[in-house]
CSV table of C-alpha atoms and ligand atoms in Angstrom, one decimal:
chain,number,residue,atom,x,y,z
A,8,MET,CA,-18.4,16.7,12.5
A,9,ASP,CA,-15.4,16.5,14.9
A,10,LYS,CA,-14.0,20.3,13.8
A,11,HIS,CA,-10.4,19.0,15.1
A,12,ASN,CA,-10.4,16.6,12.5
A,13,TRP,CA,-10.8,18.9,9.9
A,14,PRO,CA,-8.8,20.3,7.4
A,15,LEU,CA,-10.2,23.7,7.6
A,16,GLU,CA,-8.8,26.5,5.4
A,17,GLU,CA,-10.3,29.8,5.4
A,18,GLY,CA,-13.0,31.2,3.8
A,19,VAL,CA,-14.3,27.3,2.4
A,20,PHE,CA,-15.9,25.8,5.5
A,21,ASP,CA,-18.5,28.7,6.9
A,22,ARG,CA,-21.7,27.7,8.3
A,23,PHE,CA,-23.3,27.8,4.2
A,24,SER,CA,-20.8,25.6,2.8
A,25,LEU,CA,-21.1,23.1,5.8
A,26,ILE,CA,-24.6,22.5,5.7
A,27,SER,CA,-24.3,21.8,1.9
A,28,LEU,CA,-21.7,19.1,3.0
A,29,THR,CA,-23.7,17.8,5.4
A,30,LYS,CA,-26.3,17.1,2.6
A,31,PHE,CA,-23.6,15.3,0.5
A,32,MET,CA,-22.8,13.3,3.3
A,33,LYS,CA,-26.7,12.1,4.1
A,34,LYS,CA,-26.9,11.1,0.4
A,35,GLY,CA,-23.8,9.2,0.3
A,36,VAL,CA,-21.7,11.2,-2.2
A,37,PHE,CA,-19.0,10.8,0.4
A,38,SER,CA,-18.1,9.8,4.2
A,39,SER,CA,-15.0,12.1,4.9
A,40,ILE,CA,-13.0,14.7,3.9
A,41,ASP,CA,-9.5,13.2,3.9
A,42,TYR,CA,-7.4,16.5,2.6
A,43,CYS,CA,-6.6,19.3,0.5
A,44,ILE,CA,-5.2,18.3,-3.0
A,45,ALA,CA,-5.5,22.2,-3.8
A,46,GLU,CA,-6.2,25.6,-2.6
A,47,GLY,CA,-6.9,28.4,-5.0
A,48,LYS,CA,-7.8,31.7,-5.3
A,49,GLU,CA,-11.5,31.0,-6.3
A,50,ALA,CA,-11.9,27.1,-4.7
A,51,ASN,CA,-10.3,24.5,-3.2
A,52,VAL,CA,-10.4,20.9,-4.5
A,53,TYR,CA,-10.4,18.0,-1.6
A,54,ARG,CA,-9.9,14.2,-2.0
A,55,CYS,CA,-13.0,12.4,-0.2
A,56,SER,CA,-14.0,9.2,1.0
A,57,THR,CA,-17.3,7.2,-0.3
A,58,PRO,CA,-19.0,5.1,1.7
A,59,GLU,CA,-18.6,2.4,-0.8
A,60,GLY,CA,-14.3,2.6,-0.2
A,61,GLY,CA,-14.0,4.7,-3.1
A,62,PHE,CA,-12.9,8.4,-3.5
A,63,VAL,CA,-14.3,11.5,-5.0
A,64,ALA,CA,-13.3,14.9,-5.7
A,65,LEU,CA,-14.8,17.8,-3.9
A,66,LYS,CA,-14.2,21.1,-5.4
A,67,ILE,CA,-15.6,24.1,-3.0
A,68,TYR,CA,-16.0,27.5,-4.1
A,69,ARG,CA,-15.1,30.5,-2.0
A,70,LEU,CA,-18.3,32.5,-1.3
A,71,ARG,CA,-16.1,35.3,-0.5
A,72,SER,CA,-14.3,35.2,-3.8
A,73,PRO,CA,-11.8,38.0,-5.4
A,74,SER,CA,-12.7,36.7,-8.7
A,75,PHE,CA,-16.1,38.1,-9.2
A,76,VAL,CA,-15.1,40.3,-12.3
A,77,HIS,CA,-12.9,37.5,-13.9
A,78,MET,CA,-16.2,35.2,-13.4
A,79,GLN,CA,-18.6,38.0,-14.8
A,80,GLU,CA,-16.9,37.6,-18.2
A,81,TYR,CA,-17.9,34.1,-18.8
A,82,ILE,CA,-20.9,34.2,-17.0
A,83,GLU,CA,-22.9,37.4,-19.1
A,84,GLY,CA,-22.6,36.3,-22.4
A,85,ASP,CA,-23.8,32.6,-21.7
A,86,ARG,CA,-27.2,32.6,-22.2
A,87,ARG,CA,-28.1,29.5,-19.7
A,88,PHE,CA,-27.0,31.6,-17.2
A,89,ALA,CA,-28.4,34.9,-18.3
A,90,GLY,CA,-29.2,37.1,-14.9
A,91,ALA,CA,-27.1,35.2,-12.7
A,92,GLY,CA,-26.4,38.1,-10.4
A,93,SER,CA,-23.7,38.4,-8.3
A,94,GLY,CA,-22.4,37.7,-5.0
A,95,ILE,CA,-22.6,34.6,-3.2
A,96,ASP,CA,-25.2,34.0,-6.5
A,97,LEU,CA,-22.7,34.1,-8.9
A,98,ILE,CA,-20.9,31.8,-7.3
A,99,HIS,CA,-23.8,29.8,-6.8
A,100,ALA,CA,-24.7,30.2,-11.0
A,101,TRP,CA,-21.0,29.4,-11.6
A,102,THR,CA,-21.0,25.9,-9.5
A,103,GLN,CA,-23.8,25.2,-11.6
A,104,LYS,CA,-22.1,26.1,-14.8
A,105,GLU,CA,-19.0,24.0,-14.0
A,106,TYR,CA,-21.5,20.8,-13.2
A,107,LYS,CA,-23.2,21.7,-16.6
A,108,ASN,CA,-20.5,22.2,-18.5
A,109,LEU,CA,-18.7,19.0,-17.4
A,110,SER,CA,-21.3,16.8,-17.8
A,111,LEU,CA,-22.1,17.9,-21.7
A,112,MET,CA,-18.7,17.1,-21.7
A,113,HIS,CA,-18.6,13.9,-20.6
A,114,ASP,CA,-21.6,13.1,-22.6
A,115,LEU,CA,-19.8,14.0,-26.0
A,116,GLY,CA,-17.1,11.4,-24.9
A,117,CYS,CA,-14.2,13.6,-23.8
A,118,ARG,CA,-12.1,12.9,-21.0
A,119,VAL,CA,-13.2,15.0,-18.2
A,120,PRO,CA,-13.7,13.9,-14.6
A,121,ASP,CA,-17.5,13.0,-14.3
A,122,PRO,CA,-19.2,15.1,-12.5
A,123,ILE,CA,-21.6,13.5,-9.4
A,124,ALA,CA,-23.4,16.3,-7.9
A,125,PHE,CA,-23.8,20.2,-7.2
A,126,LYS,CA,-24.9,22.0,-4.2
A,127,ALA,CA,-24.9,25.6,-3.8
A,128,ASN,CA,-21.0,26.5,-3.8
A,129,ILE,CA,-19.9,22.7,-3.9
A,130,LEU,CA,-19.2,20.1,-7.0
A,131,ALA,CA,-18.6,16.7,-6.4
A,132,MET,CA,-17.0,14.6,-9.2
A,133,GLU,CA,-15.2,11.9,-10.3
A,134,PHE,CA,-11.8,11.8,-8.4
A,135,LEU,CA,-8.6,11.3,-10.6
A,136,GLY,CA,-5.8,9.4,-9.3
A,137,GLU,CA,-4.1,6.2,-8.9
A,138,ASN,CA,-4.5,4.0,-5.6
A,139,GLY,CA,-5.8,7.3,-3.7
A,140,VAL,CA,-3.1,9.4,-5.4
A,141,PRO,CA,-4.2,12.5,-7.5
A,142,TYR,CA,-2.6,12.9,-10.9
A,143,SER,CA,-0.4,15.5,-11.8
A,144,ARG,CA,-1.1,18.3,-13.7
A,145,LEU,CA,0.9,18.4,-17.5
A,146,SER,CA,2.7,21.1,-15.9
A,147,ASP,CA,4.4,19.1,-13.2
A,148,THR,CA,4.9,16.0,-15.0
A,149,GLY,CA,5.4,17.1,-18.4
A,150,SER,CA,4.5,14.5,-21.4
A,151,GLU,CA,6.1,11.4,-22.5
A,152,ASP,CA,4.6,11.2,-26.0
A,153,PRO,CA,3.8,14.9,-27.2
A,154,ASN,CA,2.4,14.5,-30.4
A,155,GLY,CA,0.5,12.1,-28.9
A,156,ASP,CA,-0.8,13.9,-25.4
A,157,TYR,CA,-1.6,16.8,-28.5
A,158,GLU,CA,-3.7,15.0,-30.6
A,159,LEU,CA,-5.5,13.7,-27.9
A,160,LEU,CA,-6.2,16.8,-26.3
A,161,LEU,CA,-7.0,18.6,-29.9
A,162,SER,CA,-9.5,16.4,-30.6
A,163,ASP,CA,-11.1,16.5,-27.2
A,164,ILE,CA,-11.3,20.3,-28.1
A,165,GLU,CA,-12.5,20.0,-30.9
A,166,LYS,CA,-15.1,17.4,-30.1
A,167,ILE,CA,-16.6,20.2,-27.1
A,168,ARG,CA,-16.9,22.9,-29.8
A,169,ALA,CA,-18.7,20.7,-32.1
A,170,GLY,CA,-21.0,20.0,-29.0
A,171,GLY,CA,-21.2,23.7,-28.7
A,172,LEU,CA,-19.0,24.7,-25.8
A,173,VAL,CA,-15.3,26.0,-25.9
A,174,HIS,CA,-13.5,25.3,-22.5
A,175,ALA,CA,-11.9,28.9,-22.5
A,176,ASP,CA,-9.1,27.9,-19.8
A,177,VAL,CA,-6.7,25.4,-21.5
A,178,SER,CA,-3.4,25.4,-20.4
A,179,GLU,CA,-0.8,22.8,-18.7
A,180,TYR,CA,-2.4,24.0,-15.5
A,181,ASN,CA,-5.5,22.4,-16.2
A,182,ILE,CA,-4.4,19.1,-17.4
A,183,LEU,CA,-4.3,16.1,-15.5
A,184,MET,CA,-2.1,13.3,-16.9
A,185,THR,CA,-4.0,10.1,-16.3
A,186,ASP,CA,-3.5,6.5,-17.4
A,187,LYS,CA,-6.1,7.2,-19.9
A,188,GLY,CA,-4.4,9.8,-21.6
A,189,PRO,CA,-4.9,14.0,-20.3
A,190,TYR,CA,-8.1,14.8,-19.0
A,191,LEU,CA,-9.1,18.8,-19.6
A,192,ILE,CA,-10.1,19.9,-16.0
A,193,ASP,CA,-11.5,23.4,-14.1
A,194,CYS,CA,-14.4,23.7,-16.6
A,195,GLY,CA,-16.4,26.6,-14.6
A,196,GLN,CA,-15.6,29.4,-17.3
A,197,ALA,CA,-16.5,27.0,-20.3
A,198,VAL,CA,-18.9,29.0,-22.6
A,199,LEU,CA,-21.6,28.3,-25.7
A,200,THR,CA,-20.6,28.7,-28.9
A,201,SER,CA,-22.9,31.5,-29.0
A,202,HIS,CA,-21.2,33.7,-26.1
A,203,PRO,CA,-19.8,36.9,-28.3
A,204,ARG,CA,-16.0,36.3,-27.1
A,205,SER,CA,-16.1,31.9,-28.0
A,206,GLU,CA,-14.1,32.3,-31.4
A,207,GLU,CA,-11.4,34.8,-29.3
A,208,TYR,CA,-11.3,31.9,-26.4
A,209,TYR,CA,-11.1,28.9,-28.2
A,210,LYS,CA,-8.6,30.1,-30.5
A,211,ARG,CA,-6.5,31.2,-27.5
A,212,ASP,CA,-6.9,27.3,-26.1
A,213,LEU,CA,-5.6,26.0,-29.1
A,214,GLU,CA,-2.5,28.5,-29.0
A,215,ASN,CA,-1.6,27.6,-25.6
A,216,LEU,CA,-2.0,24.3,-26.3
A,217,ARG,CA,0.4,24.6,-29.5
A,218,ARG,CA,2.1,26.8,-27.0
A,219,TYR,CA,3.4,23.9,-24.8
A,220,PHE,CA,3.9,21.0,-26.6
A,221,SER,CA,6.4,23.5,-29.1
A,222,LYS,CA,8.8,23.2,-26.0
A,223,TYR,CA,9.2,19.4,-27.2
A,224,PRO,CA,12.1,19.0,-30.3
A,225,GLN,CA,10.3,16.5,-31.6
A,226,PHE,CA,6.7,18.2,-31.5
A,227,LYS,CA,4.9,18.1,-35.0
A,228,ALA,CA,2.2,20.6,-35.5
B,305,ADP,N1,-11.5,15.4,-10.3
B,305,ADP,C1,-10.4,15.7,-10.3
B,305,ADP,N2,-9.5,14.5,-9.4
B,305,ADP,C2,-8.2,14.9,-8.7
B,305,ADP,N3,-7.4,16.0,-8.6
B,305,ADP,C3,-7.9,17.6,-9.0
B,305,ADP,C4,-9.3,17.0,-9.4
B,305,ADP,N4,-10.4,18.1,-9.8
B,305,ADP,C5,-9.3,19.5,-9.4
B,305,ADP,N5,-7.8,18.6,-9.7
B,305,ADP,C6,-6.8,19.3,-8.8
B,305,ADP,O1,-7.0,20.2,-7.6
B,305,ADP,C7,-6.4,21.7,-8.5
B,305,ADP,C8,-7.0,22.7,-8.7
B,305,ADP,O2,-8.4,22.0,-9.8
B,305,ADP,P1,-8.7,23.2,-10.6
B,305,ADP,O3,-10.3,22.9,-11.3
B,305,ADP,O4,-7.4,23.3,-11.7
B,305,ADP,O5,-9.3,24.6,-10.0
B,305,ADP,P2,-8.9,26.2,-9.7
B,305,ADP,O6,-9.9,26.8,-9.9
B,305,ADP,O7,-8.5,26.7,-8.3
B,305,ADP,O8,-7.4,26.4,-10.8
B,305,ADP,C9,-5.7,20.5,-10.2
B,305,ADP,O9,-4.4,21.3,-10.5
B,305,ADP,C10,-5.6,19.0,-9.7
B,305,ADP,O10,-4.8,19.2,-9.1
B,306,MG,MG1,-7.1,25.0,-12.6
């Protein structure tokens, strides 16, 4: 690993993450890290190339995340992750939680990135983009067909709920506008419908979606 060619970012490429990345490389999950698509408080997302000439997205959670408290709310009431602990254990549980949430949503036939693998604080998933360029967020591009896009998103949110989960962070910032319609991303906080606050999160998701699309004069819902 030639450190001069690495897009080194504070708090992400620590020694533990490098070990996990090496394991992913050995398994052929990716062959090189190309660039950072997005830098966030909790994680960075990278476009990576695969040995087959395709791309994957890697989401690397910060081991020193400032958001432990926020995360705890979405993990404590979820019986899949009871006793997830704190600190690095919590970040590992969170990464696994995002992987499991994506798997379930994907299996339900929803528009979400197909999860590929997870290890420690790193999640590999389908890269959503065209010709290697990541798709834009709804917040950046807007919608050309607000009624159609709203219907597709609402249908996925309902499908996810019928499958036993609530996304819990739906907003124009967590939707990518792809050529196959709007995709929901950022699924780490999604909780089981048995979570004591799942109904509140579900209503908030619906309200966020309706609020965003209401700015379009042609929107009818
Ligand atoms: N599978 C993906 N393919 C392409 N770009 C992605 C993918 N997942 C995330 N991104 C990009 O990375 C950004 C941050 O990802 P997100 O999961 O929302 O993390 P955060 O918790 O930092 O908000 C997104 O807004 C999007 O631009
Ligand atoms: Mg996000």
